[in-house]
Structures are given as C-alpha cells and as structure tokens.
mmCIF file of C-alpha atoms and ligand atoms in Angstrom:
data_model
loop_
_atom_site.group_PDB
_atom_site.id
_atom_site.type_symbol
_atom_site.label_atom_id
_atom_site.label_comp_id
_atom_site.label_asym_id
_atom_site.label_seq_id
_atom_site.Cartn_x
_atom_site.Cartn_y
_atom_site.Cartn_z
ATOM 1 C CA UNK Z 6 -11.120 2.966 -8.228
ATOM 2 C CA UNK Z 7 -9.064 6.082 -8.024
ATOM 3 C CA UNK Z 8 -12.030 7.775 -10.614
ATOM 4 C CA UNK Z 9 -14.836 5.982 -7.862
ATOM 5 C CA UNK Z 10 -17.193 8.217 -6.325
ATOM 6 C CA UNK Z 11 -18.461 6.292 -2.584
ATOM 7 C CA UNK Z 12 -22.435 7.313 -2.396
ATOM 8 C CA UNK Z 13 -23.488 7.506 1.766
ATOM 9 C CA UNK Z 14 -26.498 5.355 2.072
ATOM 10 C CA UNK Z 15 -29.691 7.265 2.343
ATOM 11 C CA UNK Z 16 -31.844 5.054 4.963
ATOM 12 C CA UNK Z 17 -29.044 5.446 7.208
ATOM 13 C CA UNK Z 18 -28.983 6.263 10.956
ATOM 14 C CA UNK Z 19 -25.670 8.760 12.160
ATOM 15 C CA UNK Z 20 -25.788 9.454 16.138
ATOM 16 C CA UNK Z 21 -22.204 11.001 18.206
ATOM 17 C CA UNK Z 22 -21.624 8.929 21.233
ATOM 18 C CA UNK Z 23 -19.076 10.026 23.227
ATOM 19 C CA UNK Z 24 -16.959 11.074 20.807
ATOM 20 C CA UNK Z 25 -17.278 8.083 18.280
ATOM 21 C CA UNK Z 26 -19.858 7.500 15.184
ATOM 22 C CA UNK Z 27 -22.571 5.232 15.577
ATOM 23 C CA UNK Z 28 -24.274 3.877 12.438
ATOM 24 C CA UNK Z 29 -27.440 2.472 12.069
ATOM 25 C CA UNK Z 30 -28.253 0.748 9.284
ATOM 26 C CA UNK Z 31 -31.510 -1.414 8.406
ATOM 27 C CA UNK Z 32 -31.755 -4.897 8.242
ATOM 28 C CA UNK Z 33 -32.090 -6.888 4.929
ATOM 29 C CA UNK Z 34 -35.708 -8.719 5.381
ATOM 30 C CA UNK Z 35 -34.175 -12.103 5.275
ATOM 31 C CA UNK Z 36 -36.351 -15.789 4.468
ATOM 32 C CA UNK Z 37 -39.733 -15.879 5.856
ATOM 33 C CA UNK Z 38 -38.347 -18.189 8.532
ATOM 34 C CA UNK Z 39 -36.261 -15.412 10.129
ATOM 35 C CA UNK Z 40 -39.493 -13.141 9.628
ATOM 36 C CA UNK Z 41 -41.794 -14.828 10.746
ATOM 37 C CA UNK Z 42 -39.605 -15.949 13.724
ATOM 38 C CA UNK Z 43 -38.352 -12.329 14.318
ATOM 39 C CA UNK Z 44 -42.768 -12.051 14.810
ATOM 40 C CA UNK Z 45 -42.479 -14.074 17.530
ATOM 41 C CA UNK Z 46 -39.515 -13.187 19.132
ATOM 42 C CA UNK Z 47 -38.332 -8.901 17.656
ATOM 43 C CA UNK Z 48 -35.027 -8.350 17.673
ATOM 44 C CA UNK Z 49 -34.123 -4.555 16.467
ATOM 45 C CA UNK Z 50 -34.168 -4.886 12.127
ATOM 46 C CA UNK Z 51 -30.491 -2.421 12.866
ATOM 47 C CA UNK Z 52 -27.935 -3.215 12.941
ATOM 48 C CA UNK Z 53 -25.557 -1.246 15.234
ATOM 49 C CA UNK Z 54 -21.336 -0.086 13.279
ATOM 50 C CA UNK Z 55 -19.615 1.567 15.877
ATOM 51 C CA UNK Z 56 -15.911 4.508 13.808
ATOM 52 C CA UNK Z 57 -12.522 5.200 15.275
ATOM 53 C CA UNK Z 58 -12.471 8.688 14.691
ATOM 54 C CA UNK Z 59 -10.314 8.282 11.642
ATOM 55 C CA UNK Z 60 -13.207 5.683 10.342
ATOM 56 C CA UNK Z 61 -15.285 8.639 11.374
ATOM 57 C CA UNK Z 62 -12.855 11.302 9.498
ATOM 58 C CA UNK Z 63 -13.507 9.355 6.369
ATOM 59 C CA UNK Z 64 -17.603 8.475 6.301
ATOM 60 C CA UNK Z 65 -17.946 12.099 7.017
ATOM 61 C CA UNK Z 66 -15.860 13.315 3.710
ATOM 62 C CA UNK Z 67 -18.089 10.258 1.892
ATOM 63 C CA UNK Z 68 -20.882 12.742 0.618
ATOM 64 C CA UNK Z 69 -21.130 11.390 -2.358
ATOM 65 C CA UNK Z 70 -19.790 14.694 -4.571
ATOM 66 C CA UNK Z 71 -16.043 13.439 -3.919
ATOM 67 C CA UNK Z 72 -14.393 11.006 -5.724
ATOM 68 C CA UNK Z 73 -12.291 8.232 -3.708
ATOM 69 C CA UNK Z 74 -9.438 10.275 -4.824
ATOM 70 C CA UNK Z 75 -10.956 13.517 -3.908
ATOM 71 C CA UNK Z 76 -11.087 12.026 -0.921
ATOM 72 C CA UNK Z 77 -7.021 9.995 0.196
ATOM 73 C CA UNK Z 78 -5.544 13.984 -0.705
ATOM 74 C CA UNK Z 79 -8.899 15.186 2.326
ATOM 75 C CA UNK Z 80 -7.808 12.180 4.287
ATOM 76 C CA UNK Z 81 -4.501 12.968 4.025
ATOM 77 C CA UNK Z 82 -3.499 16.301 4.249
ATOM 78 C CA UNK Z 83 -5.636 15.980 7.492
ATOM 79 C CA UNK Z 84 -3.931 13.735 8.770
ATOM 80 C CA UNK Z 85 -0.561 14.457 8.094
ATOM 81 C CA UNK Z 86 -0.246 10.924 6.163
ATOM 82 C CA UNK Z 87 1.870 10.886 2.705
ATOM 83 C CA UNK Z 88 -1.200 10.038 -0.463
ATOM 84 C CA UNK Z 89 -0.705 5.759 -0.272
ATOM 85 C CA UNK Z 90 -0.056 6.126 3.408
ATOM 86 C CA UNK Z 91 -3.639 7.581 3.119
ATOM 87 C CA UNK Z 92 -5.785 5.427 0.227
ATOM 88 C CA UNK Z 93 -4.693 2.382 2.027
ATOM 89 C CA UNK Z 94 -6.860 4.085 5.690
ATOM 90 C CA UNK Z 95 -9.265 5.331 3.287
ATOM 91 C CA UNK Z 96 -9.634 2.043 1.206
ATOM 92 C CA UNK Z 97 -9.897 -0.342 4.037
ATOM 93 C CA UNK Z 98 -12.843 2.426 5.808
ATOM 94 C CA UNK Z 99 -14.572 2.201 2.458
ATOM 95 C CA UNK Z 100 -14.067 -1.397 2.621
ATOM 96 C CA UNK Z 101 -15.649 -2.131 5.547
ATOM 97 C CA UNK Z 102 -18.505 0.860 5.392
ATOM 98 C CA UNK Z 103 -19.111 -0.692 1.697
ATOM 99 C CA UNK Z 104 -19.282 -4.884 3.213
ATOM 100 C CA UNK Z 105 -22.160 -2.910 6.303
ATOM 101 C CA UNK Z 106 -23.864 -1.719 3.330
ATOM 102 C CA UNK Z 107 -23.478 2.512 4.563
ATOM 103 C CA UNK Z 108 -21.978 3.253 1.541
ATOM 104 C CA UNK Z 109 -22.117 1.982 -2.409
ATOM 105 C CA UNK Z 110 -19.818 3.051 -4.650
ATOM 106 C CA UNK Z 111 -19.785 4.706 -7.991
ATOM 107 C CA UNK Z 112 -17.846 3.674 -10.442
ATOM 108 C CA UNK Z 113 -17.432 6.541 -12.542
ATOM 109 C CA UNK Z 114 -17.962 6.762 -16.373
ATOM 110 C CA UNK Z 115 -15.578 6.635 -19.273
ATOM 111 C CA UNK Z 116 -14.075 10.178 -19.679
ATOM 112 C CA UNK Z 117 -14.571 11.481 -16.350
ATOM 113 C CA UNK R 1 -8.863 6.345 -14.671
ATOM 114 C CA UNK R 2 -7.876 8.317 -17.861
ATOM 115 C CA UNK R 3 -4.645 9.563 -18.624
ATOM 116 C CA UNK R 4 -5.623 13.000 -19.960
ATOM 117 C CA UNK R 5 -7.277 13.878 -16.065
ATOM 118 C CA UNK R 6 -4.179 12.532 -14.496
ATOM 119 C CA UNK R 7 -3.217 15.597 -12.129
ATOM 120 C CA UNK R 8 1.150 17.566 -12.996
ATOM 121 C CA UNK R 9 3.157 15.459 -12.071
ATOM 122 C CA UNK R 10 5.812 18.568 -9.454
ATOM 123 C CA UNK R 11 8.484 18.854 -9.721
ATOM 124 C CA UNK R 12 10.250 18.963 -6.692
ATOM 125 C CA UNK R 13 12.304 14.775 -6.617
ATOM 126 C CA UNK R 14 13.274 13.071 -3.118
ATOM 127 C CA UNK R 15 16.380 11.173 -2.375
ATOM 128 C CA UNK R 16 16.559 6.916 -1.085
ATOM 129 C CA UNK R 17 19.132 5.626 -0.290
ATOM 130 C CA UNK R 18 17.632 1.732 -0.021
ATOM 131 C CA UNK R 19 21.278 -1.107 0.191
ATOM 132 C CA UNK R 20 24.076 1.939 -0.461
ATOM 133 C CA UNK R 21 22.328 2.270 -3.340
ATOM 134 C CA UNK R 22 20.809 5.968 -4.360
ATOM 135 C CA UNK R 23 18.166 7.234 -6.616
ATOM 136 C CA UNK R 24 16.903 10.901 -6.692
ATOM 137 C CA UNK R 25 12.653 9.589 -8.291
ATOM 138 C CA UNK R 26 10.155 12.528 -8.358
ATOM 139 C CA UNK R 27 8.743 13.792 -5.619
ATOM 140 C CA UNK R 28 5.221 11.828 -5.147
ATOM 141 C CA UNK R 29 7.121 8.417 -6.503
ATOM 142 C CA UNK R 30 6.997 6.460 -3.233
ATOM 143 C CA UNK R 31 8.072 3.312 -2.424
ATOM 144 C CA UNK R 32 5.202 0.721 -2.208
ATOM 145 C CA UNK R 33 7.967 -2.599 -2.208
ATOM 146 C CA UNK R 34 11.117 -4.437 -1.342
ATOM 147 C CA UNK R 35 13.245 -6.614 -0.131
ATOM 148 C CA UNK R 36 15.883 -6.452 2.374
ATOM 149 C CA UNK R 37 18.097 -9.687 0.910
ATOM 150 C CA UNK R 38 21.624 -7.401 -0.454
ATOM 151 C CA UNK R 39 22.613 -9.790 -3.047
ATOM 152 C CA UNK R 40 19.340 -9.803 -5.010
ATOM 153 C CA UNK R 41 16.124 -7.815 -4.625
ATOM 154 C CA UNK R 42 13.825 -5.840 -5.639
ATOM 155 C CA UNK R 43 11.764 -2.335 -4.865
ATOM 156 C CA UNK R 44 8.983 -0.629 -6.911
ATOM 157 C CA UNK R 45 7.813 2.307 -6.801
ATOM 158 C CA UNK R 46 4.253 4.268 -7.654
ATOM 159 C CA UNK R 47 3.140 7.499 -8.674
ATOM 160 C CA UNK R 48 -0.609 7.802 -7.660
ATOM 161 C CA UNK R 49 -1.752 6.130 -10.273
ATOM 162 C CA UNK R 50 0.209 3.234 -10.107
ATOM 163 C CA UNK R 51 3.746 1.740 -10.312
ATOM 164 C CA UNK R 52 6.531 3.763 -12.392
ATOM 165 C CA UNK R 53 9.698 1.621 -11.098
ATOM 166 C CA UNK R 54 10.774 -0.976 -11.054
ATOM 167 C CA UNK R 55 15.092 -1.449 -9.892
ATOM 168 C CA UNK R 56 15.841 -4.003 -8.902
ATOM 169 C CA UNK R 57 19.634 -5.436 -7.806
ATOM 170 C CA UNK R 58 22.585 -8.664 -8.395
ATOM 171 C CA UNK R 59 25.662 -9.307 -6.545
ATOM 172 C CA UNK R 60 28.063 -10.737 -9.334
ATOM 173 C CA UNK R 61 31.103 -11.811 -10.081
ATOM 174 C CA UNK R 62 32.161 -9.284 -12.012
ATOM 175 C CA UNK R 63 32.048 -7.027 -15.010
ATOM 176 C CA UNK R 64 28.536 -8.326 -16.902
ATOM 177 C CA UNK R 65 28.667 -8.085 -21.620
ATOM 178 C CA UNK R 66 26.146 -5.433 -21.412
ATOM 179 C CA UNK R 67 26.348 -5.964 -24.391
ATOM 180 C CA UNK R 68 25.945 -9.401 -25.755
ATOM 181 C CA UNK R 69 23.279 -10.062 -22.235
ATOM 182 C CA UNK R 70 21.014 -6.144 -24.151
ATOM 183 C CA UNK R 71 21.123 -8.825 -26.992
ATOM 184 C CA UNK R 72 19.814 -11.595 -25.923
ATOM 185 C CA UNK R 73 17.897 -9.755 -23.899
ATOM 186 C CA UNK R 74 15.267 -8.393 -26.918
ATOM 187 C CA UNK R 75 15.431 -11.813 -28.683
ATOM 188 C CA UNK R 76 13.834 -13.140 -25.186
ATOM 189 C CA UNK R 77 11.666 -10.589 -25.040
ATOM 190 C CA UNK R 78 10.139 -11.007 -29.726
ATOM 191 C CA UNK R 79 10.262 -14.139 -29.576
ATOM 192 C CA UNK R 80 7.858 -13.114 -26.244
ATOM 193 C CA UNK R 81 5.736 -12.247 -29.783
ATOM 194 C CA UNK R 82 6.739 -8.255 -28.617
ATOM 195 C CA UNK R 83 7.587 -6.629 -31.780
ATOM 196 C CA UNK R 84 8.465 -4.450 -31.855
ATOM 197 C CA UNK R 85 11.676 -3.983 -28.924
ATOM 198 C CA UNK R 86 13.812 -1.457 -30.144
ATOM 199 C CA UNK R 87 17.541 -0.886 -28.179
ATOM 200 C CA UNK R 88 18.115 2.179 -26.393
ATOM 201 C CA UNK R 89 20.560 4.034 -23.285
ATOM 202 C CA UNK R 90 20.176 6.499 -21.794
ATOM 203 C CA UNK R 91 22.707 8.252 -19.009
ATOM 204 C CA UNK R 92 25.496 5.957 -20.174
ATOM 205 C CA UNK R 93 22.643 2.740 -19.555
ATOM 206 C CA UNK R 94 22.384 0.258 -21.673
ATOM 207 C CA UNK R 95 18.811 -0.108 -22.575
ATOM 208 C CA UNK R 96 15.725 -2.413 -24.633
ATOM 209 C CA UNK R 97 12.139 -0.901 -25.117
ATOM 210 C CA UNK R 98 9.254 -2.226 -26.255
ATOM 211 C CA UNK R 99 5.230 -2.553 -25.003
ATOM 212 C CA UNK R 100 4.513 -5.505 -22.249
ATOM 213 C CA UNK R 101 1.825 -6.299 -21.402
ATOM 214 C CA UNK R 102 -0.104 -3.564 -22.573
ATOM 215 C CA UNK R 103 2.375 -0.885 -21.237
ATOM 216 C CA UNK R 104 5.464 1.236 -23.608
ATOM 217 C CA UNK R 105 8.035 -0.018 -20.955
ATOM 218 C CA UNK R 106 11.974 1.050 -21.256
ATOM 219 C CA UNK R 107 14.323 -1.358 -19.093
ATOM 220 C CA UNK R 108 18.482 0.060 -18.783
ATOM 221 C CA UNK R 109 21.450 -2.076 -16.734
ATOM 222 C CA UNK R 110 24.089 -0.987 -14.629
ATOM 223 C CA UNK R 111 27.562 -2.983 -13.811
ATOM 224 C CA UNK R 112 28.398 -0.958 -9.952
ATOM 225 C CA UNK R 113 31.803 -1.404 -9.008
ATOM 226 C CA UNK R 114 31.649 -0.938 -6.080
ATOM 227 C CA UNK R 115 28.932 -2.798 -4.647
ATOM 228 C CA UNK R 116 29.237 -5.467 -7.286
ATOM 229 C CA UNK R 117 25.760 -5.559 -8.650
ATOM 230 C CA UNK R 118 23.828 -5.144 -11.907
ATOM 231 C CA UNK R 119 21.253 -2.513 -11.152
ATOM 232 C CA UNK R 120 17.902 -2.458 -13.618
ATOM 233 C CA UNK R 121 15.277 -0.096 -14.060
ATOM 234 C CA UNK R 122 12.347 -1.493 -14.843
ATOM 235 C CA UNK R 123 10.817 2.017 -16.297
ATOM 236 C CA UNK R 124 6.528 1.556 -16.910
ATOM 237 C CA UNK R 125 5.083 4.457 -18.656
ATOM 238 C CA UNK R 126 1.677 4.479 -18.376
ATOM 239 C CA UNK R 127 1.124 7.821 -20.152
ATOM 240 C CA UNK R 128 3.591 9.405 -22.911
ATOM 241 C CA UNK R 129 7.466 7.658 -22.346
ATOM 242 C CA UNK R 130 8.971 11.097 -21.434
ATOM 243 C CA UNK R 131 13.104 10.789 -21.952
ATOM 244 C CA UNK R 132 13.771 14.318 -19.827
ATOM 245 C CA UNK R 133 12.684 11.988 -16.485
ATOM 246 C CA UNK R 134 14.078 8.466 -17.559
ATOM 247 C CA UNK R 135 17.644 10.460 -18.624
ATOM 248 C CA UNK R 136 17.169 12.551 -14.925
ATOM 249 C CA UNK R 137 15.948 9.357 -12.949
ATOM 250 C CA UNK R 138 19.147 6.853 -14.449
ATOM 251 C CA UNK R 139 21.846 9.846 -13.797
ATOM 252 C CA UNK R 140 21.416 10.132 -10.753
ATOM 253 C CA UNK R 141 21.657 6.263 -9.158
ATOM 254 C CA UNK R 142 24.351 5.771 -7.253
ATOM 255 C CA UNK R 143 27.188 3.951 -4.785
ATOM 256 C CA UNK R 144 26.010 5.749 -1.972
ATOM 257 C CA UNK R 145 30.002 5.927 0.345
ATOM 258 C CA UNK R 146 30.350 4.376 3.342
ATOM 259 C CA UNK R 147 29.530 6.830 6.594
ATOM 260 C CA UNK R 148 31.621 7.173 9.923
ATOM 261 C CA UNK R 149 32.925 3.894 11.016
ATOM 262 C CA UNK R 150 31.479 1.771 7.686
ATOM 263 C CA UNK R 151 28.281 2.506 8.702
ATOM 264 C CA UNK R 152 25.956 1.869 6.062
ATOM 265 C CA UNK R 153 23.445 5.346 4.957
ATOM 266 C CA UNK R 154 19.924 4.517 4.876
ATOM 267 C CA UNK R 155 17.724 7.361 3.364
ATOM 268 C CA UNK R 156 14.082 6.330 3.056
ATOM 269 C CA UNK R 157 9.959 6.051 4.630
ATOM 270 C CA UNK R 158 10.904 10.049 5.474
ATOM 271 C CA UNK R 159 14.421 9.169 7.600
ATOM 272 C CA UNK R 160 18.181 9.141 6.670
ATOM 273 C CA UNK R 161 20.439 7.069 9.173
ATOM 274 C CA UNK R 162 22.815 5.308 9.437
ATOM 275 C CA UNK R 163 23.010 1.785 10.469
ATOM 276 C CA UNK R 164 25.092 1.002 12.994
ATOM 277 C CA UNK R 165 28.225 -0.905 11.782
ATOM 278 C CA UNK R 166 27.650 -4.414 9.189
ATOM 279 C CA UNK R 167 23.636 -4.178 9.929
ATOM 280 C CA UNK R 168 21.933 -4.941 7.805
ATOM 281 C CA UNK R 169 17.415 -4.635 6.831
ATOM 282 C CA UNK R 170 16.454 -7.624 9.771
ATOM 283 C CA UNK R 171 12.691 -6.273 9.764
ATOM 284 C CA UNK R 172 10.454 -4.371 8.559
ATOM 285 C CA UNK R 173 7.309 -2.491 9.503
ATOM 286 C CA UNK R 174 5.252 -0.332 7.573
ATOM 287 C CA UNK R 175 2.003 0.927 7.695
ATOM 288 C CA UNK R 176 -0.133 3.969 7.317
ATOM 289 C CA UNK R 177 1.168 6.502 9.524
ATOM 290 C CA UNK R 178 4.055 3.856 10.649
ATOM 291 C CA UNK R 179 7.530 3.528 9.535
ATOM 292 C CA UNK R 180 9.464 0.507 10.633
ATOM 293 C CA UNK R 181 13.102 -0.592 10.411
ATOM 294 C CA UNK R 182 15.431 -2.406 12.058
ATOM 295 C CA UNK R 183 19.243 -3.439 11.366
ATOM 296 C CA UNK R 184 20.800 -5.977 13.296
ATOM 297 C CA UNK R 185 24.090 -7.291 13.308
ATOM 298 C CA UNK R 186 24.731 -11.466 11.766
ATOM 299 C CA UNK R 187 26.320 -11.774 15.599
ATOM 300 C CA UNK R 188 23.943 -9.791 16.902
ATOM 301 C CA UNK R 189 26.156 -7.376 18.815
ATOM 302 C CA UNK R 190 24.806 -4.336 17.112
ATOM 303 C CA UNK R 191 21.005 -3.079 16.726
ATOM 304 C CA UNK R 192 19.642 -0.258 15.860
ATOM 305 C CA UNK R 193 15.712 0.041 16.019
ATOM 306 C CA UNK R 194 14.445 3.921 13.458
ATOM 307 C CA UNK R 195 10.600 4.809 13.332
ATOM 308 C CA UNK R 196 8.929 7.029 12.585
ATOM 309 C CA UNK R 197 5.777 7.917 14.587
ATOM 310 C CA UNK R 198 2.446 10.041 12.206
ATOM 311 C CA UNK R 199 -1.224 10.748 13.814
ATOM 312 C CA UNK R 200 0.799 11.789 16.966
ATOM 313 C CA UNK R 201 -1.655 13.974 18.712
ATOM 314 C CA UNK R 202 -4.013 9.818 19.022
ATOM 315 C CA UNK R 203 -1.263 7.224 21.054
ATOM 316 C CA UNK R 204 0.767 10.245 22.660
ATOM 317 C CA UNK R 205 -1.024 12.093 24.602
ATOM 318 C CA UNK R 206 1.603 13.514 27.263
ATOM 319 C CA UNK R 207 5.288 15.149 27.127
ATOM 320 C CA UNK R 208 7.383 12.701 24.144
ATOM 321 C CA UNK R 209 10.092 12.272 27.225
ATOM 322 C CA UNK R 210 8.193 10.628 29.252
ATOM 323 C CA UNK R 211 6.729 8.229 27.173
ATOM 324 C CA UNK R 212 10.770 7.346 25.945
ATOM 325 C CA UNK R 213 11.294 6.693 29.665
ATOM 326 C CA UNK R 214 8.622 4.977 30.002
ATOM 327 C CA UNK R 215 8.944 2.910 26.741
ATOM 328 C CA UNK R 216 12.524 1.994 27.607
ATOM 329 C CA UNK R 217 13.699 2.454 30.295
ATOM 330 C CA UNK R 218 15.370 -0.647 31.637
ATOM 331 C CA UNK R 219 18.267 -2.117 33.813
ATOM 332 C CA UNK R 220 20.874 0.380 35.240
ATOM 333 C CA UNK R 221 22.938 3.937 34.251
ATOM 334 C CA UNK R 222 20.171 5.553 33.588
ATOM 335 C CA UNK R 223 21.387 9.241 32.058
ATOM 336 C CA UNK R 224 19.003 12.013 30.283
ATOM 337 C CA UNK R 225 19.128 14.755 28.039
ATOM 338 C CA UNK R 226 17.372 17.357 26.202
ATOM 339 C CA UNK R 227 18.804 19.293 23.659
ATOM 340 C CA UNK R 228 17.066 21.590 20.542
ATOM 341 C CA UNK R 229 18.007 21.404 16.943
ATOM 342 C CA UNK R 230 16.985 23.732 13.974
ATOM 343 C CA UNK R 231 14.044 23.353 16.105
ATOM 344 C CA UNK R 232 13.548 20.042 16.895
ATOM 345 C CA UNK R 233 13.690 19.167 20.664
ATOM 346 C CA UNK R 234 15.215 16.039 20.914
ATOM 347 C CA UNK R 235 14.676 13.706 24.623
ATOM 348 C CA UNK R 236 17.848 11.538 24.832
ATOM 349 C CA UNK R 237 17.578 8.165 27.538
ATOM 350 C CA UNK R 238 20.101 5.944 28.369
ATOM 351 C CA UNK R 239 21.622 3.316 30.464
ATOM 352 C CA UNK R 240 23.258 0.130 30.415
ATOM 353 C CA UNK R 241 21.187 -3.996 30.636
ATOM 354 C CA UNK R 242 20.368 -5.851 32.139
ATOM 355 C CA UNK R 243 22.417 -8.670 30.730
ATOM 356 C CA UNK R 244 22.564 -12.339 31.335
ATOM 357 C CA UNK R 245 25.280 -13.480 32.796
ATOM 358 C CA UNK R 246 27.029 -15.313 31.211
ATOM 359 C CA UNK R 247 26.569 -12.658 27.993
ATOM 360 C CA UNK R 248 28.136 -10.478 29.965
ATOM 361 C CA UNK R 249 31.037 -12.367 31.098
ATOM 362 C CA UNK R 250 31.023 -12.677 26.769
ATOM 363 C CA UNK R 251 30.467 -9.904 24.517
ATOM 364 C CA UNK R 252 30.697 -7.020 27.594
ATOM 365 C CA UNK R 253 27.606 -5.688 28.581
ATOM 366 C CA UNK R 254 25.014 -3.158 26.669
ATOM 367 C CA UNK R 255 25.123 0.017 26.501
ATOM 368 C CA UNK R 256 21.763 1.063 25.259
ATOM 369 C CA UNK R 257 20.177 4.563 23.926
ATOM 370 C CA UNK R 258 17.515 5.599 22.422
ATOM 371 C CA UNK R 259 16.696 9.744 21.413
ATOM 372 C CA UNK R 260 13.229 10.928 20.154
ATOM 373 C CA UNK R 261 11.792 14.167 18.328
ATOM 374 C CA UNK R 262 8.604 15.545 17.010
ATOM 375 C CA UNK R 263 9.278 16.635 13.764
ATOM 376 C CA UNK R 264 8.266 20.529 13.752
ATOM 377 C CA UNK R 265 7.938 20.309 9.957
ATOM 378 C CA UNK R 266 5.513 16.926 9.008
ATOM 379 C CA UNK R 267 4.849 16.538 13.522
ATOM 380 C CA UNK R 268 6.239 13.218 13.250
ATOM 381 C CA UNK R 269 6.618 11.955 16.245
ATOM 382 C CA UNK R 270 11.145 9.874 15.259
ATOM 383 C CA UNK R 271 12.825 7.339 17.819
ATOM 384 C CA UNK R 272 16.210 5.868 16.687
ATOM 385 C CA UNK R 273 15.897 3.408 19.731
ATOM 386 C CA UNK R 274 19.839 1.799 19.762
ATOM 387 C CA UNK R 275 21.936 -1.342 21.978
ATOM 388 C CA UNK R 276 25.400 -2.133 22.072
ATOM 389 C CA UNK R 277 27.364 -5.427 23.214
ATOM 390 C CA UNK R 278 30.624 -3.752 23.154
ATOM 391 C CA UNK R 279 33.189 -3.775 26.661
ATOM 392 C CA UNK R 280 33.475 -0.252 26.568
ATOM 393 C CA UNK R 281 31.324 2.910 27.200
ATOM 394 C CA UNK R 282 30.495 3.972 23.250
ATOM 395 C CA UNK R 283 31.759 6.525 22.191
ATOM 396 C CA UNK R 284 29.084 9.385 22.221
ATOM 397 C CA UNK R 285 28.751 11.396 20.005
ATOM 398 C CA UNK R 286 27.984 15.192 21.423
ATOM 399 C CA UNK R 287 24.304 15.520 19.409
ATOM 400 C CA UNK R 288 23.266 12.348 17.925
ATOM 401 C CA UNK R 289 20.134 13.879 15.917
ATOM 402 C CA UNK R 290 21.896 15.654 13.094
ATOM 403 C CA UNK R 291 25.139 12.909 13.726
ATOM 404 C CA UNK R 292 23.044 9.469 13.148
ATOM 405 C CA UNK R 293 19.170 9.688 12.105
ATOM 406 C CA UNK R 294 17.487 12.628 10.705
ATOM 407 C CA UNK R 295 13.977 13.599 9.361
ATOM 408 C CA UNK R 296 14.410 13.048 5.315
ATOM 409 C CA UNK R 297 12.875 15.947 5.183
ATOM 410 C CA UNK R 298 15.397 18.068 7.472
ATOM 411 C CA UNK R 299 17.721 17.836 6.507
ATOM 412 C CA UNK R 300 20.543 14.581 5.311
ATOM 413 C CA UNK R 301 23.503 12.830 7.096
ATOM 414 C CA UNK R 302 26.893 13.881 4.971
ATOM 415 C CA UNK R 303 28.126 11.303 3.608
HETATM 416 ZN ZN1 ZN G 411 12.024 17.610 10.816
#
C-alpha cells in the first residue's frame, strides 16, 4: 500500500469555499429508469464532497506523482505527527476520496 | 514494499517503559498494539513497513526452567512443520529461531525476579536478521525501579510520567495527534489523566492557561500559578471538590491539580490532571514539571 500512487480524478472540479475545499464529481449515468426520471425531474449531475482542512491538505498532496509513503511523510512533517499517526489519518482520508471516485489508486509494479 | 527500497533505520533509539518494564528500541519503531493488564499482556512495535517486535509478559509464581521451555517450544514448532527451528541465545536470553508463516522469527525469554514475570521478545525479520540489534534490544530490557512514594513510571506516546502509587492503567485513547492515558487505583482514591495533544493550531485558538481554566475549573479553593522550566511555560491550576457529602466524610475531599504546557520541541500540548482523595492537602511538589511528568522528547524523569 505504501508504494501505491493515488491519482486524482481529472474530471473532478475543486473549489475553495470559506477555507474549506469542496470537490464536485460527475455522477455515474445510472440505470435507464433513473435517466428517464432525471429528464422529467432535473437534478444536479454532480456529487459534492466537502473536505475539512486536514483532508484538504491530504488531497493537495495527491498530485499523481507521490506515493502513499511520500504523502504520509509530508503530512507528518506538516502537522507534527509521527509516521504511524500520519498513516492512520492519511489512509482514512484516502479511503473516503477513493470511495467517492475522487481518487484512484495505481498499485506499484514489482521492483518499484 | 520491496525490502531493497526500504529506508535505512535511524541510529537513534527511544526508551519505552510499560508495566514497569523498560526497553530501548530504534527511534522509528512505534507502539501500535498494547494491553493494559499487568498480569498478562502484550505490546507490539512496528516500523513504517510492518511489525518488528512483539513483547509479552506473564506473571508466574517463580523462575521457570527455561532450558526445558525452549526445547519444548522448539519441538512444538518442528511439529508444526517448521523443520529449520534452531536454538539460539543472545544477551543471556535463551531462545529459538526459525521461519514462522514465511517470516524469519527469533523468540527469546527471560524471567524478571522483582516483577515475578516471564517476558518474551519476538523479533520479526522481514529483511535480513540483525543479531547486533537483537542483542542491543534484549540487553536494554529491564525492570524499572519504582519512583518516589512507590510510584510506577510509564514512558510511552511521548510522555514520561509517574502514575499515582498503586494506580494501574485504566483507560487509553490513542488517535492521530492525541494520546490519552488514565491511571487509577482500585479504591478510587487517586486518578491521573495524562494527555499529549497535537494539531494544536486546529483546536487552541487562545491562551493555554485560559483553556486549562475552562476545561478543569470546578469546586472551590482555586489557586493558579505559571512558571517556566527548560523553555516550557507551565500553567498550573488547583482546587478542591466538589464532593458528595458522604464521600467527603468517609474519605476527605478531592484535591485536584492540573498542569498544561506547550512543548517548544514538538509543538504539542501536554496536560496532566490529577485527583487525589485525602483528608489533608497533598504535599505540593515545588515544580511538577520534571518531577511527575515531562515530555519524553525533552527529558527523562529520575527513577
Ligand atoms: Zn518539551
């Protein structure tokens, strides 16, 4: 897991709102019935996800180049945490971001 | 993680004291698992890539026959289809080593007389086994003598402290940036809560003294003091009660004290809250910082 690389979803739209980071991600097209319903009752085709300041910092560190280990190290350095404290916090945020399709994970290949 | 790409281990070491047993480990090994029970328990330490050491203790009535124990143990491991199990010893600790679940493992045992307990140290060698490190760690494991008034010393999660006499570790809360340990005696006459809190700029907006006053102030006869020690500005507040009448009659009032400081070294806030039920005012230490609790990164308590 430490060697994996979080890749941000290029389609995600990021806005800063009052010190918080808000990320908008396009919703999946969904089933046919729902598509028809949406035509009758239009709703936002984006999902909104607000990050607290620490989550926002974690998100900013995910530049597609850094590995999880590097992100954990940077996060620890910035917030005065030990490696494992930072690992618990960072992996918690990454899990949320992956579940919401804001991040994808590129697993390390052998020898990396 | 490919072991060849792992970072080199720092040369610095860190002292841990848990259940009156001390051990010195590489500075990047953190305690990720622990139990509080003094009779039987376990702590596990990991570096950034995985678990490195399991440390277990068990109270026994007298010294065991280690020779027989280790031979029996080696035989058990061989029976579990681990044919390469060998006897080993390091720094006077008898042991066995072999490959368990695909990981090279060395297990050592020792009996500690004053604590009447068997301690087992299990090293997990994800990379090549390091006999010098094994020896250094085993040599460092010892019983920690009791401090003033027979108080037990604990050194973990960045704090070095004396628990009240007779008090065991009752509650723990370990989160990223927050360690909270509560010690209490079985009769409920003394209680110590020791905290080390990080991410300070996220929760402390004003003055630390005002925060402590707001968090702790209760009862009556309050006194406040502020002093500086080794670059640490310590806020101290103390008072008495409130106590239900029956308890006050039976045991005397609750004398409470709180100290808080922000460490200039690691930027974290340390808080020490103590409640003591006594008929008389407890003897006040002239300077609690450095006598009952310090930041582990800044100093050590004198045993
Ligand atoms: Zn300090």
